[in-house]
mmCIF file of C-alpha atoms in Angstrom:
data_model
loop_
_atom_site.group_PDB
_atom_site.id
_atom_site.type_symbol
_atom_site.label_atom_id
_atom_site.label_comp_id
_atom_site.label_asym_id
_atom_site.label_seq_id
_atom_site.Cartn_x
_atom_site.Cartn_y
_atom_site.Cartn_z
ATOM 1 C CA UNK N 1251 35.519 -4.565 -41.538
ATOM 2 C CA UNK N 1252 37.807 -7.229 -40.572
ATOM 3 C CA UNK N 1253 36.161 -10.462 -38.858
ATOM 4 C CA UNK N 1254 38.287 -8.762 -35.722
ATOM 5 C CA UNK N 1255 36.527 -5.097 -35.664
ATOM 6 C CA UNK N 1256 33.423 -6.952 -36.252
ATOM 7 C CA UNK N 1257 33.921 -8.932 -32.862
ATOM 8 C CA UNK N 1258 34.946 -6.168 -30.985
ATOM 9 C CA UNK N 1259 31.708 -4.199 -32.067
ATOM 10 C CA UNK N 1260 29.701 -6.916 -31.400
ATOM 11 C CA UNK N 1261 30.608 -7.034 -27.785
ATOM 12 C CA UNK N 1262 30.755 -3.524 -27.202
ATOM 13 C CA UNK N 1263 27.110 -3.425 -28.749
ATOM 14 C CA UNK N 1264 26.335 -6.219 -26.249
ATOM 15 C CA UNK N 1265 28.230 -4.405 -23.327
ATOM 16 C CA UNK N 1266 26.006 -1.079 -24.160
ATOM 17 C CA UNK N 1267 22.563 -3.039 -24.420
ATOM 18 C CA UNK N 1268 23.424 -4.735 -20.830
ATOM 19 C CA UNK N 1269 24.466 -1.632 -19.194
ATOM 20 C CA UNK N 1270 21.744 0.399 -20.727
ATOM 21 C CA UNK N 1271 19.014 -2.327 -19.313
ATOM 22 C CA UNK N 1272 20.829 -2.316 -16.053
ATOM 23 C CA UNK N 1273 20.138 1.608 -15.809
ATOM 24 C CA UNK N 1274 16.233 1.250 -17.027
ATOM 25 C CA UNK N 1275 15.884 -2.031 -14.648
ATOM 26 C CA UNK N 1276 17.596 -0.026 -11.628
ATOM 27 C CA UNK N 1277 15.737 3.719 -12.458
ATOM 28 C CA UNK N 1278 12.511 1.393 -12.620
ATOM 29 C CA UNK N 1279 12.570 -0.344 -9.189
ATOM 30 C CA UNK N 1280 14.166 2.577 -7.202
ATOM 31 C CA UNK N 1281 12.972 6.092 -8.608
ATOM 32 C CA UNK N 1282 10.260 7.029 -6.356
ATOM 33 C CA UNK N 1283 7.275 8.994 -7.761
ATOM 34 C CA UNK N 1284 4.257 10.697 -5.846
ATOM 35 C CA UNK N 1285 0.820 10.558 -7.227
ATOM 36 C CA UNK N 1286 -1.447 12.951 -6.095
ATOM 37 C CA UNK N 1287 -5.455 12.417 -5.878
ATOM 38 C CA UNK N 1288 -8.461 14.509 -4.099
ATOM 39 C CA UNK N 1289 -11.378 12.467 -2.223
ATOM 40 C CA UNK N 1290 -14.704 13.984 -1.852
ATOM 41 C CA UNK N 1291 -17.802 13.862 0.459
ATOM 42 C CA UNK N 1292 -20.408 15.418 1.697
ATOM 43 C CA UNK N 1293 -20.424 12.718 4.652
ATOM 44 C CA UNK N 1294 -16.603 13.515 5.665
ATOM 45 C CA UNK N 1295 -16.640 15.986 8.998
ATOM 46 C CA UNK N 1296 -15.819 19.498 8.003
ATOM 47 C CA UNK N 1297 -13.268 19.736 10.233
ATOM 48 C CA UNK N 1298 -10.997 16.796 8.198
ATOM 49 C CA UNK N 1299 -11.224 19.213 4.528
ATOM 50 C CA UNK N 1300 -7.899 19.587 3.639
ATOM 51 C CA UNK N 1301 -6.238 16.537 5.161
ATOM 52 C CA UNK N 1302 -4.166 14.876 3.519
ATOM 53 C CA UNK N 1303 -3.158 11.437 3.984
ATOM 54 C CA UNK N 1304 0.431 9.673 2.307
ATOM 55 C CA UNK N 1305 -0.687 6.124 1.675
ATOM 56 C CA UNK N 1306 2.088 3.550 1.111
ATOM 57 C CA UNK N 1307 1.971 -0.055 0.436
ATOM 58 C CA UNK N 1308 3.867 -3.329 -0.295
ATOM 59 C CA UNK N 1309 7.278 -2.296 1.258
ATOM 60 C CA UNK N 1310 8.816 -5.532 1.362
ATOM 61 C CA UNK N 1311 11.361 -5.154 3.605
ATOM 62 C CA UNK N 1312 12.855 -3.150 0.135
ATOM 63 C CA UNK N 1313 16.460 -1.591 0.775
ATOM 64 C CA UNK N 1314 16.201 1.528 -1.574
ATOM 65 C CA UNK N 1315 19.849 3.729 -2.396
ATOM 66 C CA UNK N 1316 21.451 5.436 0.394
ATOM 67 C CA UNK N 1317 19.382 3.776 3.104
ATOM 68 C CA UNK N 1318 16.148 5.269 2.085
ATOM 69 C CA UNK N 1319 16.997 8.642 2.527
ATOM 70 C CA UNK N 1320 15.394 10.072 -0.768
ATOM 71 C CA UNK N 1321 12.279 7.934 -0.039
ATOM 72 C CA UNK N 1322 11.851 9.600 3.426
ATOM 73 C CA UNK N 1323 12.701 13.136 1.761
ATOM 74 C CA UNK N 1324 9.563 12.786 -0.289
ATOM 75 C CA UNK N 1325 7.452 11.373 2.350
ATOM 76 C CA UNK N 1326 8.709 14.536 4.901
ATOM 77 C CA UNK N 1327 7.969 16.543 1.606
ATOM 78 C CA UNK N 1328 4.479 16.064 1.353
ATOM 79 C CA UNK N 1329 3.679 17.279 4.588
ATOM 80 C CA UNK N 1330 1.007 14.379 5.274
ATOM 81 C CA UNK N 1331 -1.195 14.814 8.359
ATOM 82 C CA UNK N 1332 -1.970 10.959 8.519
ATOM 83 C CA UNK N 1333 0.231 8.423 7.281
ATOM 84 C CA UNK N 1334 -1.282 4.817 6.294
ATOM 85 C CA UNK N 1335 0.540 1.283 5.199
ATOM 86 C CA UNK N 1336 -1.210 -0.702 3.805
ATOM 87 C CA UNK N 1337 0.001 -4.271 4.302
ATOM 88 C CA UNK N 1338 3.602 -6.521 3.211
ATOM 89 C CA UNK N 1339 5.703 -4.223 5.167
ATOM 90 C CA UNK N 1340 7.783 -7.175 5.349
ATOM 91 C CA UNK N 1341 8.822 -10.013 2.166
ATOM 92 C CA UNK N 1342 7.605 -13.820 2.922
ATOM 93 C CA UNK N 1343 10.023 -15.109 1.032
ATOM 94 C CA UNK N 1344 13.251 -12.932 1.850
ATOM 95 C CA UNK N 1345 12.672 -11.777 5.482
ATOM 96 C CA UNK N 1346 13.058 -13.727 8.160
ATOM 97 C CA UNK N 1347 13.022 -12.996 12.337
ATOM 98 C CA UNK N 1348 16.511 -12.108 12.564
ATOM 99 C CA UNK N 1349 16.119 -9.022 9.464
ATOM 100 C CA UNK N 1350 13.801 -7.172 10.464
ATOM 101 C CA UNK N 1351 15.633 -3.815 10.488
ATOM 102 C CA UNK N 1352 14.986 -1.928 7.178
ATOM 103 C CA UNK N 1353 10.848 -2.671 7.407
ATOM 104 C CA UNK N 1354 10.575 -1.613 11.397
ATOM 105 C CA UNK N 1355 13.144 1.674 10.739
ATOM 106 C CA UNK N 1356 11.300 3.020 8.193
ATOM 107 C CA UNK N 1357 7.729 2.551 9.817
ATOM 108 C CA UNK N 1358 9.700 4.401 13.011
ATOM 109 C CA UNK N 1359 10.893 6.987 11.497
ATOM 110 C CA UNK N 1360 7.099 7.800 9.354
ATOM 111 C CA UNK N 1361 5.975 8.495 12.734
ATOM 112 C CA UNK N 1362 8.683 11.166 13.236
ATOM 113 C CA UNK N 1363 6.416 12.432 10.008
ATOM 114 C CA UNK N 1364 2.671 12.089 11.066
ATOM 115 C CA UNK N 1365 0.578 9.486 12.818
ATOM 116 C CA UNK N 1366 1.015 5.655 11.132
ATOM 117 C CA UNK N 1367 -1.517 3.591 10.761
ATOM 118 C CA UNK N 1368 -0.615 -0.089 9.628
ATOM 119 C CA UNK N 1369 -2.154 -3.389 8.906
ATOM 120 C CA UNK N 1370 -0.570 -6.301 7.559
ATOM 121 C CA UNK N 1371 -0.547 -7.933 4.339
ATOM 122 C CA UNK N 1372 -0.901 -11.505 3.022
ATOM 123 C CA UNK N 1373 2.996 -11.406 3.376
ATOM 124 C CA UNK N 1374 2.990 -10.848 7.020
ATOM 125 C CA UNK N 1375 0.005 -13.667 7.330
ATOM 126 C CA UNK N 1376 1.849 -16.223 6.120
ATOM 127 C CA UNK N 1377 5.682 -14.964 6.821
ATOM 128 C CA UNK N 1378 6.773 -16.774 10.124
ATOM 129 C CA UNK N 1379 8.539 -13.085 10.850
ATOM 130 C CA UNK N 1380 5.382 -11.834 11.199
ATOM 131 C CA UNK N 1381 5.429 -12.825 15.001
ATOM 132 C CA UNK N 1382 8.175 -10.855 16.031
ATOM 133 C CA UNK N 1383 7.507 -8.025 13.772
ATOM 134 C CA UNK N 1384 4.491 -7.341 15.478
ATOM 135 C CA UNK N 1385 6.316 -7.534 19.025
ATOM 136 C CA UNK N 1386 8.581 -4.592 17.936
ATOM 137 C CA UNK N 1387 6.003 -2.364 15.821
ATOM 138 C CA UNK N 1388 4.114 -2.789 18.953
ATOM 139 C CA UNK N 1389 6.791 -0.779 20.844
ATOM 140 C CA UNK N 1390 7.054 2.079 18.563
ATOM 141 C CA UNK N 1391 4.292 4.810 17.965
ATOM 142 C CA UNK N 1392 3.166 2.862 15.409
ATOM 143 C CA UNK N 1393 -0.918 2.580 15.712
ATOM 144 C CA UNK N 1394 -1.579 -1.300 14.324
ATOM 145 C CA UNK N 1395 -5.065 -2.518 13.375
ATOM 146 C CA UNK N 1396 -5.876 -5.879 13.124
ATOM 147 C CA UNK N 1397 -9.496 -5.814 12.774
ATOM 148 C CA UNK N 1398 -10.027 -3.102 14.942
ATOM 149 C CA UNK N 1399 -9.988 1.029 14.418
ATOM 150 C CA UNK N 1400 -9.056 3.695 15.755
ATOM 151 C CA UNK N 1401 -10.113 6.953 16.056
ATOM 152 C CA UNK N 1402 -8.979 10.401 15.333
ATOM 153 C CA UNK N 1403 -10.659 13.883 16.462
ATOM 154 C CA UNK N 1404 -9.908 17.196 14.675
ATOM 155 C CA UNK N 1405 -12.229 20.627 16.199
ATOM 156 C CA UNK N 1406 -14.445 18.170 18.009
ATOM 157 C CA UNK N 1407 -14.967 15.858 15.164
ATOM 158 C CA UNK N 1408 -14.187 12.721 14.261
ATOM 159 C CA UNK N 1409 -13.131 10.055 12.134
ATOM 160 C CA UNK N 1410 -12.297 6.330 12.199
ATOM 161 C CA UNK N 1411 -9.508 4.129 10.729
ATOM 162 C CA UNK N 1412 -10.416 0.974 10.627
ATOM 163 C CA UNK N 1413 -8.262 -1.817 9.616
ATOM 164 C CA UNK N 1414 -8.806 -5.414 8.035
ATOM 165 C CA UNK N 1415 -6.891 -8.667 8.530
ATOM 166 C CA UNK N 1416 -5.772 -10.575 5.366
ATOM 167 C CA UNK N 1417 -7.665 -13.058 4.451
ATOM 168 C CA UNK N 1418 -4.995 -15.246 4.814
ATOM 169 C CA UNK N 1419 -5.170 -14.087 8.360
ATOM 170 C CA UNK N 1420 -7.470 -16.727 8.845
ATOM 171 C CA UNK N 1421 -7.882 -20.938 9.216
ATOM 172 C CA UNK N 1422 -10.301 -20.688 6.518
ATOM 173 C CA UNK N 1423 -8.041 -18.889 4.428
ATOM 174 C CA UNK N 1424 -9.572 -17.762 1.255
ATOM 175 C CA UNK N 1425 -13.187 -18.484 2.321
ATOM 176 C CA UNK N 1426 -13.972 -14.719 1.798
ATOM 177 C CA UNK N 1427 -17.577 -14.648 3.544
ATOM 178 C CA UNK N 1428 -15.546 -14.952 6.382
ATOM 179 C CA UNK N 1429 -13.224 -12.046 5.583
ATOM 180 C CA UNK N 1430 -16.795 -9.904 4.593
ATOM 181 C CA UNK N 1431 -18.318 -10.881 7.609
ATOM 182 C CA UNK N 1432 -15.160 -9.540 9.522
ATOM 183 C CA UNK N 1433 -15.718 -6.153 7.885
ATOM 184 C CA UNK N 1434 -19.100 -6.029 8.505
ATOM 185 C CA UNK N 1435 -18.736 -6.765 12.240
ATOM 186 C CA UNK N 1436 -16.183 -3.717 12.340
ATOM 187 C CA UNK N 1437 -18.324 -1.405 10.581
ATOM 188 C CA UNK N 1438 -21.343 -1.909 12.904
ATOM 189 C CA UNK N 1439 -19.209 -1.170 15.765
ATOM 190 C CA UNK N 1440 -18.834 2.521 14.941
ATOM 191 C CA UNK N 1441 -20.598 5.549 13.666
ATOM 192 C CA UNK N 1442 -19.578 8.080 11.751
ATOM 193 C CA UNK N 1443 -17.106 8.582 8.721
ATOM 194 C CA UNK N 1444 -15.161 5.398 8.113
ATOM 195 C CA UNK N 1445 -11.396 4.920 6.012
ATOM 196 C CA UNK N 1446 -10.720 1.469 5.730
ATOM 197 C CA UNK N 1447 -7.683 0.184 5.551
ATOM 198 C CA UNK N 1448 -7.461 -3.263 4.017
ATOM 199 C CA UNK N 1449 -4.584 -5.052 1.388
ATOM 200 C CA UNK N 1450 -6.330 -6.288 -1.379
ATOM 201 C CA UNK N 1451 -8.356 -4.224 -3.941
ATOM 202 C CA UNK N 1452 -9.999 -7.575 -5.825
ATOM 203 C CA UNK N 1453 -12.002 -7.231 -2.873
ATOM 204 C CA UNK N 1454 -13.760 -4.230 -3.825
ATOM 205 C CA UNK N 1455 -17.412 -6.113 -3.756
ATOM 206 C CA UNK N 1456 -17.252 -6.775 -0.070
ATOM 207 C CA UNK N 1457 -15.935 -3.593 0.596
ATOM 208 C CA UNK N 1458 -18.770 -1.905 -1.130
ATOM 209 C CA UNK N 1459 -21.504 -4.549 0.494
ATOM 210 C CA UNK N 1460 -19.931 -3.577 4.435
ATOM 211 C CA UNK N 1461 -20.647 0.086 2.892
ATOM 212 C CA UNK N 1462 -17.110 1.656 3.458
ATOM 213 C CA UNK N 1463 -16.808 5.112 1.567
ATOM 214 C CA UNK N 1464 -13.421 5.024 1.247
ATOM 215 C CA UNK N 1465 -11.195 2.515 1.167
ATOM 216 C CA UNK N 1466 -6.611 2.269 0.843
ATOM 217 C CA UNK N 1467 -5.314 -1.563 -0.590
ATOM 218 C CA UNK N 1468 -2.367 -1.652 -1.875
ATOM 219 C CA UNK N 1469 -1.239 -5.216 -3.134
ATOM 220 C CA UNK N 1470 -1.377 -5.400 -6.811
ATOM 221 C CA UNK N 1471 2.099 -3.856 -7.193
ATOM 222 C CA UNK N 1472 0.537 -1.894 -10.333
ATOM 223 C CA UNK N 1473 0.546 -4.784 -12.341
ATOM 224 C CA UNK N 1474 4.049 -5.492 -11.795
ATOM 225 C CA UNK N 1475 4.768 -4.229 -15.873
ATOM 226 C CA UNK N 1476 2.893 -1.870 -17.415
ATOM 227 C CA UNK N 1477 1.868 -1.227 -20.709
ATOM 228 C CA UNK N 1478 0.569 2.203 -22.866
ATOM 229 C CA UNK N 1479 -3.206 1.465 -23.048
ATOM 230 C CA UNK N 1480 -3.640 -2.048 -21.660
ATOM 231 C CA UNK N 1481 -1.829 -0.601 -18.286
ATOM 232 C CA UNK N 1482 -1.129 -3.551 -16.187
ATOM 233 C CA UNK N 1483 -0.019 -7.385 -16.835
ATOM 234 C CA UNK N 1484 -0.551 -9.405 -13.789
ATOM 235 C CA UNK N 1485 -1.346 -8.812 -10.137
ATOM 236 C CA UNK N 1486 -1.914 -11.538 -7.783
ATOM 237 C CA UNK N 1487 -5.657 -12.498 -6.785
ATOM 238 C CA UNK N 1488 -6.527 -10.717 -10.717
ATOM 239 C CA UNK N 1489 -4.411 -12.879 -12.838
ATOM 240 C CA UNK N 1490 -3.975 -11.432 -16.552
ATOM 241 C CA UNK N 1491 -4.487 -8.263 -17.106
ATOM 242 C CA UNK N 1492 -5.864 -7.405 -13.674
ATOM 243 C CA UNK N 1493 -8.696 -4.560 -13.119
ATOM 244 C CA UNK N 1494 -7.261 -2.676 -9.902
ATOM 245 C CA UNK N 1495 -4.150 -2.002 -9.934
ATOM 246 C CA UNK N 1496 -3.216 1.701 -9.470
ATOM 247 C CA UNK N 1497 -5.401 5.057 -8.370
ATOM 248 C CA UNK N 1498 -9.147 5.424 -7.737
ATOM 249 C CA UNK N 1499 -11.821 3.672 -8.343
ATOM 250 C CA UNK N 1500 -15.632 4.178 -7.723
ATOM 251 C CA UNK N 1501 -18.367 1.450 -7.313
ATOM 252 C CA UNK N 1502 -21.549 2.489 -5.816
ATOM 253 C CA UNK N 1503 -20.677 4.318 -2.831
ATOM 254 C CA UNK N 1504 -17.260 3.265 -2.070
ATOM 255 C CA UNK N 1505 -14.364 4.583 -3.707
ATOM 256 C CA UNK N 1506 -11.574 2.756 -3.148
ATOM 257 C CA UNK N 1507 -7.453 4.168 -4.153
ATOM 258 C CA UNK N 1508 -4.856 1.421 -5.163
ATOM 259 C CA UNK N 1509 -1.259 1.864 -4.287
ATOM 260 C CA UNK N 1510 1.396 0.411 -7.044
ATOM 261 C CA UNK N 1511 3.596 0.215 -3.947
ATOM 262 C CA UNK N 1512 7.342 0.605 -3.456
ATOM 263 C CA UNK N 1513 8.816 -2.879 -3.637
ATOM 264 C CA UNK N 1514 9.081 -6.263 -5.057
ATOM 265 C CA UNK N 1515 8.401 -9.940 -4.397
ATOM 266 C CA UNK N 1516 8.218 -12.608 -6.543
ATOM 267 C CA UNK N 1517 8.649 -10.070 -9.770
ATOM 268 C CA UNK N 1518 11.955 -9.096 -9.243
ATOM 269 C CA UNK N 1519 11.736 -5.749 -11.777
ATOM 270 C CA UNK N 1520 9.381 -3.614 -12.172
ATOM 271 C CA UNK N 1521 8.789 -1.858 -15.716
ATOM 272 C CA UNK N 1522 7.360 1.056 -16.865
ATOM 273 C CA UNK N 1523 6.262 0.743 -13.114
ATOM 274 C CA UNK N 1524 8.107 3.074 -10.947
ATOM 275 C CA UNK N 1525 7.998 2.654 -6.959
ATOM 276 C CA UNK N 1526 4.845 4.467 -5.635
ATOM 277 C CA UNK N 1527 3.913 7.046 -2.992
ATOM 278 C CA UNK N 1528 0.329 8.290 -3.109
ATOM 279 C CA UNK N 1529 -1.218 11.614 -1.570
ATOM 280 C CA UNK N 1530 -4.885 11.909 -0.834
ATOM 281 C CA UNK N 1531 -6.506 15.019 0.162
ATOM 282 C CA UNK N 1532 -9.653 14.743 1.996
ATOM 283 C CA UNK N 1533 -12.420 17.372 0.889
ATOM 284 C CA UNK N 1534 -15.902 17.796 2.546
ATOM 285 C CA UNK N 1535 -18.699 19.071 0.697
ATOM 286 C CA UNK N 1536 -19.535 20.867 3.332
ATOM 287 C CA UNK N 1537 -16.902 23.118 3.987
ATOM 288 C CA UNK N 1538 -17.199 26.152 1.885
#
């Protein structure tokens, strides 16, 4: 082989290797999957067996192919009766007053899908957006809980969604006896089955000490890379090689499912990591 062909292989090797990392980088951030889990209790009304609930997190104002369409063909798919987000509908860092479109469109049309309940993230804490997001979520159907609940009747029964603040939410920032104390004070205010809705799973102690059965964070973004075996790298508020990142989890009485989420902030790929719907189906232990 001349010192020619060999250039001319070695930049078409080079030209394959980009394009073929180009495919795996864009499959990884923008094909959607659906991961499906079931939720018992012998506390959970009767009446709310069978429910099933399409949890999403950590949006970030994300632009997915064709304007979302595919993403809000699997979320019609699914045929949720409740919808929840979890928190960083919106990007600190990329979204600012003025672009609010993509994050407020897609949280209008989930409501053409099922009831939404949201609560924001650290992202909208902090994000200066935040502000006038709320103003316009606040005009759609859109049910928003800022350390508050709501409540939601099937047959005569009930159940509440309740809904933390960030942490960040908050002057004292990451003083978290304040944030426990906040959950707490909700709690006491109702009776009966309570689903919390709250961002970040590394907060599964105070979650379990305010005695919520079952609990949707999102936040973690699955670990942002994930690995055969050691599963995730690095999540914010975990560091290296961070506990909670995706599914269920169970400790004491709460259990408490983790979103990998759909977008991207600081990490700007995800691997091995694809964008993440999750299904829950509610199951008494009393129906029979």
């Amino acid at each position: 082989m001349t010192n020619g062909e060999l250039i001319i292989c070695s930049a078409l090797g080079v030209t394959a290797l980009a394009a073929g990392l180009s495919a795996f980088f864009y499959y990884g951030n923008n094909h959607i999957t659906c991961s499906e889990y079931e939720y018992s209790s012998e506390n959970l009304p009767e009446s709310f067996n069978g429910v099933k609930i399409l949890h999403i997190s950590d949006f970030h104002n994300t632009s997915f192919p064709k304007n979302g369409v595919q993403l809000l063909k699997k979320c019609v798919q699914v045929k949720p009766d409740y919808i929840f987000i979890t928190g960083d509908l919106i990007d600190k860092r990329r979204t600012s007053p003025k672009d609010l479109d993509t994050a407020v469109n897609f949280a209008l049309r989930l409501t053409e899908i099922a009831p939404v309940y949201y609560i924001p993230g650290n992202h909208e804490a902090v994000s200066p957006a935040y502000t006038e997001l709320k103003r316009r979520i606040l005009k759609t159907p859109v049910i928003l809980l800022e350390n508050s609940y709501a409540q939601v009747e099937r047959n005569g029964e009930e159940l509440n969604i309740a809904g933390a603040c960030d942490p960040a939410s908050y002057y004292y920032d990451y003083d978290y006896s304040y944030f426990r104390k906040k959950l707490c004070d909700i709690k006491k205010s109702v009776s009966g089955f309570t689903v919390l809705l709250s961002h970040r799973p590394d907060r599964i102690e105070d979650y379990v000490y305010a005695e919520y059965p079952l609990v949707f964070s999102g936040h973690a973004h699955g670990g942002q890379v994930r690995l055969p075996i050691i599963g995730g790298l690095y999540a914010p508020n975990q560091g290296v090689l961070p506990k909670y990142t995706k599914g269920f989890y169970q400790k004491g009485d709460t259990s408490m499912v983790v979103s990998r989420g759909l977008g991207n902030s600081r990490g700007p790929v995800r691997v091995f990591n694809c964008p993440e719907l999750v299904l829950v189906k509610l199951k008494s232990a009393q129906s029979k």
